[in-house]
Each structure stands twice: as structure tokens, then as C-alpha cells.
Tab-separated table of C-alpha atoms in Angstrom:
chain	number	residue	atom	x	y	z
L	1	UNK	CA	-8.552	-11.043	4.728
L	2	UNK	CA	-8.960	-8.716	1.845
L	3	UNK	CA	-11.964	-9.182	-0.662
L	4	UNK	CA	-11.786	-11.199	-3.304
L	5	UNK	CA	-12.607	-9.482	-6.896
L	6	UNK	CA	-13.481	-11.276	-10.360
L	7	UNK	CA	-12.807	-9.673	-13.380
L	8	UNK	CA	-14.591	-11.540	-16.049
L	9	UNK	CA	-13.203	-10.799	-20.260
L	10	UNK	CA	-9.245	-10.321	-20.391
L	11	UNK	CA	-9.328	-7.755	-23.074
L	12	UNK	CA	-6.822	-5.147	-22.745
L	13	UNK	CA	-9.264	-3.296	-19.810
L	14	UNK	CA	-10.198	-6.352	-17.722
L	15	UNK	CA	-6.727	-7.802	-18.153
L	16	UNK	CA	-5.312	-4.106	-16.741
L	17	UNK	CA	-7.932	-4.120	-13.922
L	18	UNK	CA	-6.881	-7.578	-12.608
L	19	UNK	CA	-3.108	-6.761	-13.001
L	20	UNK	CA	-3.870	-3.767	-10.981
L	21	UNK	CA	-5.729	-5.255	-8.325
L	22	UNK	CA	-3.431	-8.089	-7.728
L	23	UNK	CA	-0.678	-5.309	-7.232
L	24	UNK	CA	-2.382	-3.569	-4.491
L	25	UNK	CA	-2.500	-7.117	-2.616
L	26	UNK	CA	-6.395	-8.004	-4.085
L	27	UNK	CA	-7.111	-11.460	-4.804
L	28	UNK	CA	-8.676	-12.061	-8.362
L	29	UNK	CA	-10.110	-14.524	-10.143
L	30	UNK	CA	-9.922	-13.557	-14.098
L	31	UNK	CA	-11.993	-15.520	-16.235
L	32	UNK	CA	-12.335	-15.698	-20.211
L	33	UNK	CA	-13.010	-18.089	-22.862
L	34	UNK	CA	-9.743	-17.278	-24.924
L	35	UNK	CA	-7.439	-19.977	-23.362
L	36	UNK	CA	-4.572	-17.691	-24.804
L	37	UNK	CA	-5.241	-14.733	-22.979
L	38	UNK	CA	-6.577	-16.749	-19.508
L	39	UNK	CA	-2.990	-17.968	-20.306
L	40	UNK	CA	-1.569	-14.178	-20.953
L	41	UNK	CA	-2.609	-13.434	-17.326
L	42	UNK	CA	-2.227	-16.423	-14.845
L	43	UNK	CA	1.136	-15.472	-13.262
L	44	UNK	CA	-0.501	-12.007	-12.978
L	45	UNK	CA	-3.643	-13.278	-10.678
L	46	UNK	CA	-4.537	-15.496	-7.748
L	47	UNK	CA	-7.065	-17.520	-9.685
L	48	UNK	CA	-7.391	-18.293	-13.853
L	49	UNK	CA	-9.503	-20.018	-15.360
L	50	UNK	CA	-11.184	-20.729	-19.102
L	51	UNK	CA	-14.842	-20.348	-18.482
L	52	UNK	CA	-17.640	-19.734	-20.704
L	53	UNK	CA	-19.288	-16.799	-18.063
L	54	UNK	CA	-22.490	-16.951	-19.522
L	55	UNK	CA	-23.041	-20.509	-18.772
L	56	UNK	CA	-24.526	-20.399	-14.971
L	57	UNK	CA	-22.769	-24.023	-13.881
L	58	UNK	CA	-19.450	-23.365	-14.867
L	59	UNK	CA	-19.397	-19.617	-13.832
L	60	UNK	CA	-20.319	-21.101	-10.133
L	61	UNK	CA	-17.833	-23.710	-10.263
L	62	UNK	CA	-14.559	-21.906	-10.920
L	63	UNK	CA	-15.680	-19.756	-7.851
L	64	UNK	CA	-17.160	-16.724	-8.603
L	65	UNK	CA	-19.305	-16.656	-5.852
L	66	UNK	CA	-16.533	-16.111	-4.024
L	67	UNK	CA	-15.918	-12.934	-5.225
L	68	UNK	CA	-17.693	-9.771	-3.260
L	69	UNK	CA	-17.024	-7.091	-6.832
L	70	UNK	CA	-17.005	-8.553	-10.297
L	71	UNK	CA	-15.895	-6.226	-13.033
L	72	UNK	CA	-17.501	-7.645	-16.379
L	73	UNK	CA	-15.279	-6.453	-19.086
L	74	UNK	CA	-16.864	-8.519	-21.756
L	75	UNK	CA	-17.502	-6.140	-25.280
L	76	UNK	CA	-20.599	-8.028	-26.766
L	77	UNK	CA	-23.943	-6.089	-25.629
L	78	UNK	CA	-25.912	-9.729	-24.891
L	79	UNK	CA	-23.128	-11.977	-23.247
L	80	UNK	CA	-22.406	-8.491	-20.717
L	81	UNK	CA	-26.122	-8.923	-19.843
L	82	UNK	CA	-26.727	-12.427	-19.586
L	83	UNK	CA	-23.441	-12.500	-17.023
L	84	UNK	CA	-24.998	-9.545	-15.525
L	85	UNK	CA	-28.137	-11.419	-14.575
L	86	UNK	CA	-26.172	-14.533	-13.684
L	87	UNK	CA	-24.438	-12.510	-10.869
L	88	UNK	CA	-27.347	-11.019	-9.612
L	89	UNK	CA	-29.177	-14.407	-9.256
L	90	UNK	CA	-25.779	-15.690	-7.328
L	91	UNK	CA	-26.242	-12.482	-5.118
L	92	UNK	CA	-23.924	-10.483	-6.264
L	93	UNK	CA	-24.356	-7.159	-5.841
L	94	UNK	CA	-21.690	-5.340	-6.284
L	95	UNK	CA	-21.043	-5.272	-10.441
L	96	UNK	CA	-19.237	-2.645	-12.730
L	97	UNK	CA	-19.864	-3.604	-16.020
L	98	UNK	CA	-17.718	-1.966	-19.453
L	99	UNK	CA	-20.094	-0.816	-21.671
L	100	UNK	CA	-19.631	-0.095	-25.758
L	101	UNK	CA	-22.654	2.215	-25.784
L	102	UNK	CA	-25.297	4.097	-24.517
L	103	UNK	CA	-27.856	2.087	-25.483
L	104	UNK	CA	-25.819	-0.905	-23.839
L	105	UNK	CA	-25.251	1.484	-20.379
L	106	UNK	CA	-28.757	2.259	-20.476
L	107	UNK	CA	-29.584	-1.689	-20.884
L	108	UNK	CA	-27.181	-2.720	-18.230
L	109	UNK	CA	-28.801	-0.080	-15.758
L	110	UNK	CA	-32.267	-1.167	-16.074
L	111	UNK	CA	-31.408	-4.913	-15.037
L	112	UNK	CA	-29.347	-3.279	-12.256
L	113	UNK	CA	-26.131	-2.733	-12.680
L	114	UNK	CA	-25.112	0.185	-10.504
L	115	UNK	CA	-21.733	0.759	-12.071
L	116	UNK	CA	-20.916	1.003	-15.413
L	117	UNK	CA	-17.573	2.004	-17.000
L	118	UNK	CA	-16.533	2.840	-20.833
L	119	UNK	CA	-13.137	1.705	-21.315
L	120	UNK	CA	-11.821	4.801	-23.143
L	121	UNK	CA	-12.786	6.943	-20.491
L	122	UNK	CA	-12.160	5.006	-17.486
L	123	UNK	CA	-9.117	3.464	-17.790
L	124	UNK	CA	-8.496	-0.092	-15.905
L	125	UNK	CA	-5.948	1.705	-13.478
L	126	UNK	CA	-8.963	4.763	-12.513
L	127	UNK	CA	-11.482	1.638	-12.168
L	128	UNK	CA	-9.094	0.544	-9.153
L	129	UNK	CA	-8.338	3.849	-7.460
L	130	UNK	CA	-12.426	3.581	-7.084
L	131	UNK	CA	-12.882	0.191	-6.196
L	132	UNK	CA	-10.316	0.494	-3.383
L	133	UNK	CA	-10.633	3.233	-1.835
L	134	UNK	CA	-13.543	4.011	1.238
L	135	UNK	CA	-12.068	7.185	0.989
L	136	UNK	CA	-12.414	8.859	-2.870
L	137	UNK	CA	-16.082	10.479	-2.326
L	138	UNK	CA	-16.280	11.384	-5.905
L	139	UNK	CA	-13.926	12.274	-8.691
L	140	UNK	CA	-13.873	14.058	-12.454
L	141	UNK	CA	-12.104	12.960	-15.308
L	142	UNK	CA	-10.243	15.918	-16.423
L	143	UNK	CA	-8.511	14.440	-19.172
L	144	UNK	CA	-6.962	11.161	-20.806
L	145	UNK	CA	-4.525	10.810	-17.250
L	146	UNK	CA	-5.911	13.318	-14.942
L	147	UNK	CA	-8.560	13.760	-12.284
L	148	UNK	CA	-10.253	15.872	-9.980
L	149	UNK	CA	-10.610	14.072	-6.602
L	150	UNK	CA	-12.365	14.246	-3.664
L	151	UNK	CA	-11.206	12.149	-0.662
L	152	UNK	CA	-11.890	12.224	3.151
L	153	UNK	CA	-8.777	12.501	4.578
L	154	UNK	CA	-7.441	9.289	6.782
L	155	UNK	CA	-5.894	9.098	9.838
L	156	UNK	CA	-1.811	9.012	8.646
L	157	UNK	CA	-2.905	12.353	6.816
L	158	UNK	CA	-4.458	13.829	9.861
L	159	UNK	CA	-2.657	16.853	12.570
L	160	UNK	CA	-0.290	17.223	9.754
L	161	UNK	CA	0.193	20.598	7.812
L	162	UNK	CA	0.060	20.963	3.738
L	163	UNK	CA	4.194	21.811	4.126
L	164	UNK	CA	5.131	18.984	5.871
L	165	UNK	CA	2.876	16.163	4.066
L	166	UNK	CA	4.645	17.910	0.940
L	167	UNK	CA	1.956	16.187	-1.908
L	168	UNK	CA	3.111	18.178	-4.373
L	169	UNK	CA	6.569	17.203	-4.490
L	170	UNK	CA	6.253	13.498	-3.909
L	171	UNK	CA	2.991	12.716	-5.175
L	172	UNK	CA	2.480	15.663	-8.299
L	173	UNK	CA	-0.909	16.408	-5.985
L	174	UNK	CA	-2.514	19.806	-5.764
L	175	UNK	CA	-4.799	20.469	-2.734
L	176	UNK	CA	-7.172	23.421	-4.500
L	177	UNK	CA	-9.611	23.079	-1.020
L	178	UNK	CA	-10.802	21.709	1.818
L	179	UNK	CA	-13.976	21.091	3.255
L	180	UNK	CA	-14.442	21.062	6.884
L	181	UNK	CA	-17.767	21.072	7.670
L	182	UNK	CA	-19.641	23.714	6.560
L	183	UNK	CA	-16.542	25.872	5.934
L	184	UNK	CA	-14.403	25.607	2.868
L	185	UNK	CA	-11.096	26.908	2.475
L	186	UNK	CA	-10.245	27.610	-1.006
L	187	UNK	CA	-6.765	27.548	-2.241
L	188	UNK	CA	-5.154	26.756	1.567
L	189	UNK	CA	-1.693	27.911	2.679
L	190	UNK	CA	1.204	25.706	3.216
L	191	UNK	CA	0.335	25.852	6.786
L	192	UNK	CA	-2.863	24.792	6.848
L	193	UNK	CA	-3.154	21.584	8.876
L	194	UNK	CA	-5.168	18.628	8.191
L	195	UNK	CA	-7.834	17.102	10.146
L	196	UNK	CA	-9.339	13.410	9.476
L	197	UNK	CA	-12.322	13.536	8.143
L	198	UNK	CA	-11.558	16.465	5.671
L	199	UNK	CA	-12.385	16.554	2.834
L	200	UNK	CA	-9.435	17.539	0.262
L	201	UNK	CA	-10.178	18.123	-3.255
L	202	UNK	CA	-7.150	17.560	-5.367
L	203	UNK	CA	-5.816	17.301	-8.183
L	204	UNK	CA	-3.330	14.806	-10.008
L	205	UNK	CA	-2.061	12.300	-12.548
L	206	UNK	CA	-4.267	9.009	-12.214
L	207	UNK	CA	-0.916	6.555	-11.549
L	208	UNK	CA	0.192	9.120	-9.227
L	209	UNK	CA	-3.580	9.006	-7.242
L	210	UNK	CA	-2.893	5.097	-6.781
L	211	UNK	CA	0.495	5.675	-4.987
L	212	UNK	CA	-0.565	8.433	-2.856
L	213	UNK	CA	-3.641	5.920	-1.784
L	214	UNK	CA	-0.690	2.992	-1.048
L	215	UNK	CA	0.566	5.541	1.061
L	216	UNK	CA	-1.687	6.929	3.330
L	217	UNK	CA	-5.110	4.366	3.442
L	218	UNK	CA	-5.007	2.266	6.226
């Protein structure tokens, strides 16, 4: 069974992130306050409901708890830390939380939240590729739709050369190089065959990053 995620404010970003996560199969439970836009989003998501997250009672009751990643993507600086200390006390550990600032990042990592996320930067469909995927190691926002990614390289990608997995022309990917090891091999040749548990820096359109994942994570 796959995990279950809550998303937590249906803004534009949390409502993105839970229509994204839903696609890749992810059951979600969105939460906000605004019954129009917990209305906006139910045929989108496993779970909706109108809850005010930074009341403790009702939070646990429409099942958060359930949830093993909540993404709080709540704009006001004191209910984003009050639901941030809710969580932890449930035990969850696993939070990303949108911040408006750098004084509110800087607030939300003292009380210890280990992810946080700024909305204009990291748009709801990057937060995904991240939250799904064992495999992206790290990654670099190049620009508004673009990123620098490195992944260790799965088993449907492995014993199979750059020519035939042909990223480039189905997925807009560049390969730019490969760590093996120790070694790196910069700019490799058409031939070069993969191995799991390479690691492939590429390069490509965020969307396109998503369906290349679909494709070859297990």
C-alpha cells in the first residue's frame, strides 16, 4: 500500500501538490478551512475535509495521523507553526512546510521542520518529483521550469546503453555525467551503458522529470 500524504492549505501550491500526488497513485488527505476551495479539490483527492489545522482535536479526527508526509502550505507565519508543532506532537516526522520568508524558514527550522519550500521557487509539481522519488539524490533549480538532477539509476535503466534508452528524444533529458564510483565520466557517448546504482546527472524540464520517473521507478 502506498503512503498516505496530507497536504494541509489549498492555495494554489498545496492544491497543485495534492493534484499531483493523487496522479502518481498517492493517497491524500487535503485539508483547509475555506469550504470553497476543500470543495475546489475533493474529486481531485482521496480524502477532503474543512478543518481548522491548528486546532489539535479536529486535525486528529479527520485523520491526519494517518498520513506518513504532510506538506503545510498554509501562508500565515503563526498558524504554519502552531500546525508544525501539532504534527510533531502526533509524531510526525516527516513535514515540508511553504514558507513566505526567511525569517519564517528560519522559525520553522528551529522547531524542526527539516523541509521547507518557497512556493515561487519550488513549484507544487518539483515538491512531488522529491517526495516520490528514493532515487533523486539532490537537484538544482536552474530556472522557473528546469533542473539539474541527480538520480541513482534503477533497475529498468540498468545494462542499457545512452542510444538505446534514447532520454533525449522521449523525455527532453540530457545525461551531462555519470558517476560510478569513484570515476566520473563527463559528457558520455551514446554508447555508454548504464549500470544500477549510477549515478546520472541530468538535465531537463521539471514536467518532463515526473514522466521519466513514471517510467522507469519501480
Amino acid at each position: 500500500m502506498k503512503k498516505q500524504f496530507g497536504v494541509i492549505g489549498l492555495g494554489r501550491f498545496g492544491t497543485a501538490v495534492a493534484k499531483d500526488l493523487e496522479k502518481l497513485g498517492y493517497p491524500v488527505l487535503a485539508i483547509d478551512t475555506d469550504p470553497k476551495l476543500v470543495d475546489a479539490v475533493k474529486e481531485y483527492v482521496s480524502f477532503a475535509d474543512i478543518v481548522d489545522a491548528t486546532n489539535p482535536d479536529a486535525l486528529a479526527a479527520a485523520g491526519i495521523k494517518n498520513c506518513e508526509t504532510v506538506i503545510i502550505a498554509v501562508g500565515d507565519i503563526e498558524s504554519s507553526i502552531l500546525i508544525s508543532l501539532i504534527l510533531e506532537e502526533f509524531g510526525i516526522n516527516n513535514i515540508i512546510a511553504k514558507a513566505t520568508s526567511d525569517v519564517h524558514e528560519r522559525v520553522l527550522r528551529k522547531i524542526g521542520v527539516k523541509e521547507v519550500v518557497f512556493p515561487e521557487a519550488d513549484m507544487g509539481i518539483r515538491v512531488v518529483n522529491r517526495l516520490t522519488s528514493a532515487n533523486i539524490l539532490d537537484y538544482i533549480s536552474i530556472s522557473a521550469d528546469v533542473d539539474l538532477i541527480e538520480y541513482k539509476a534503477s533497475k529498468k535503466l540498468a545494462n542499457q546503453s545512452l542510444k538505446d534508452l534514447a532520454l533525449r528524444n522521449r523525455f527532453g533529458i540530457n545525461i551531462i555525467a555519470i558517476k560510478r564510483d569513484d570515476n566520473v565520466i563527463v559528457s558520455p557517448s551514446a554508447d555508454e551503458l548504464i549500470l544500477e546504482g549510477d549515478e546520472l546527472f541530468f538535465i531537463g524540464k521539471t514536467p518532463d522529470i515526473l514522466v521519466f520517473k513514471k517510467e522507469f521507478e519501480e
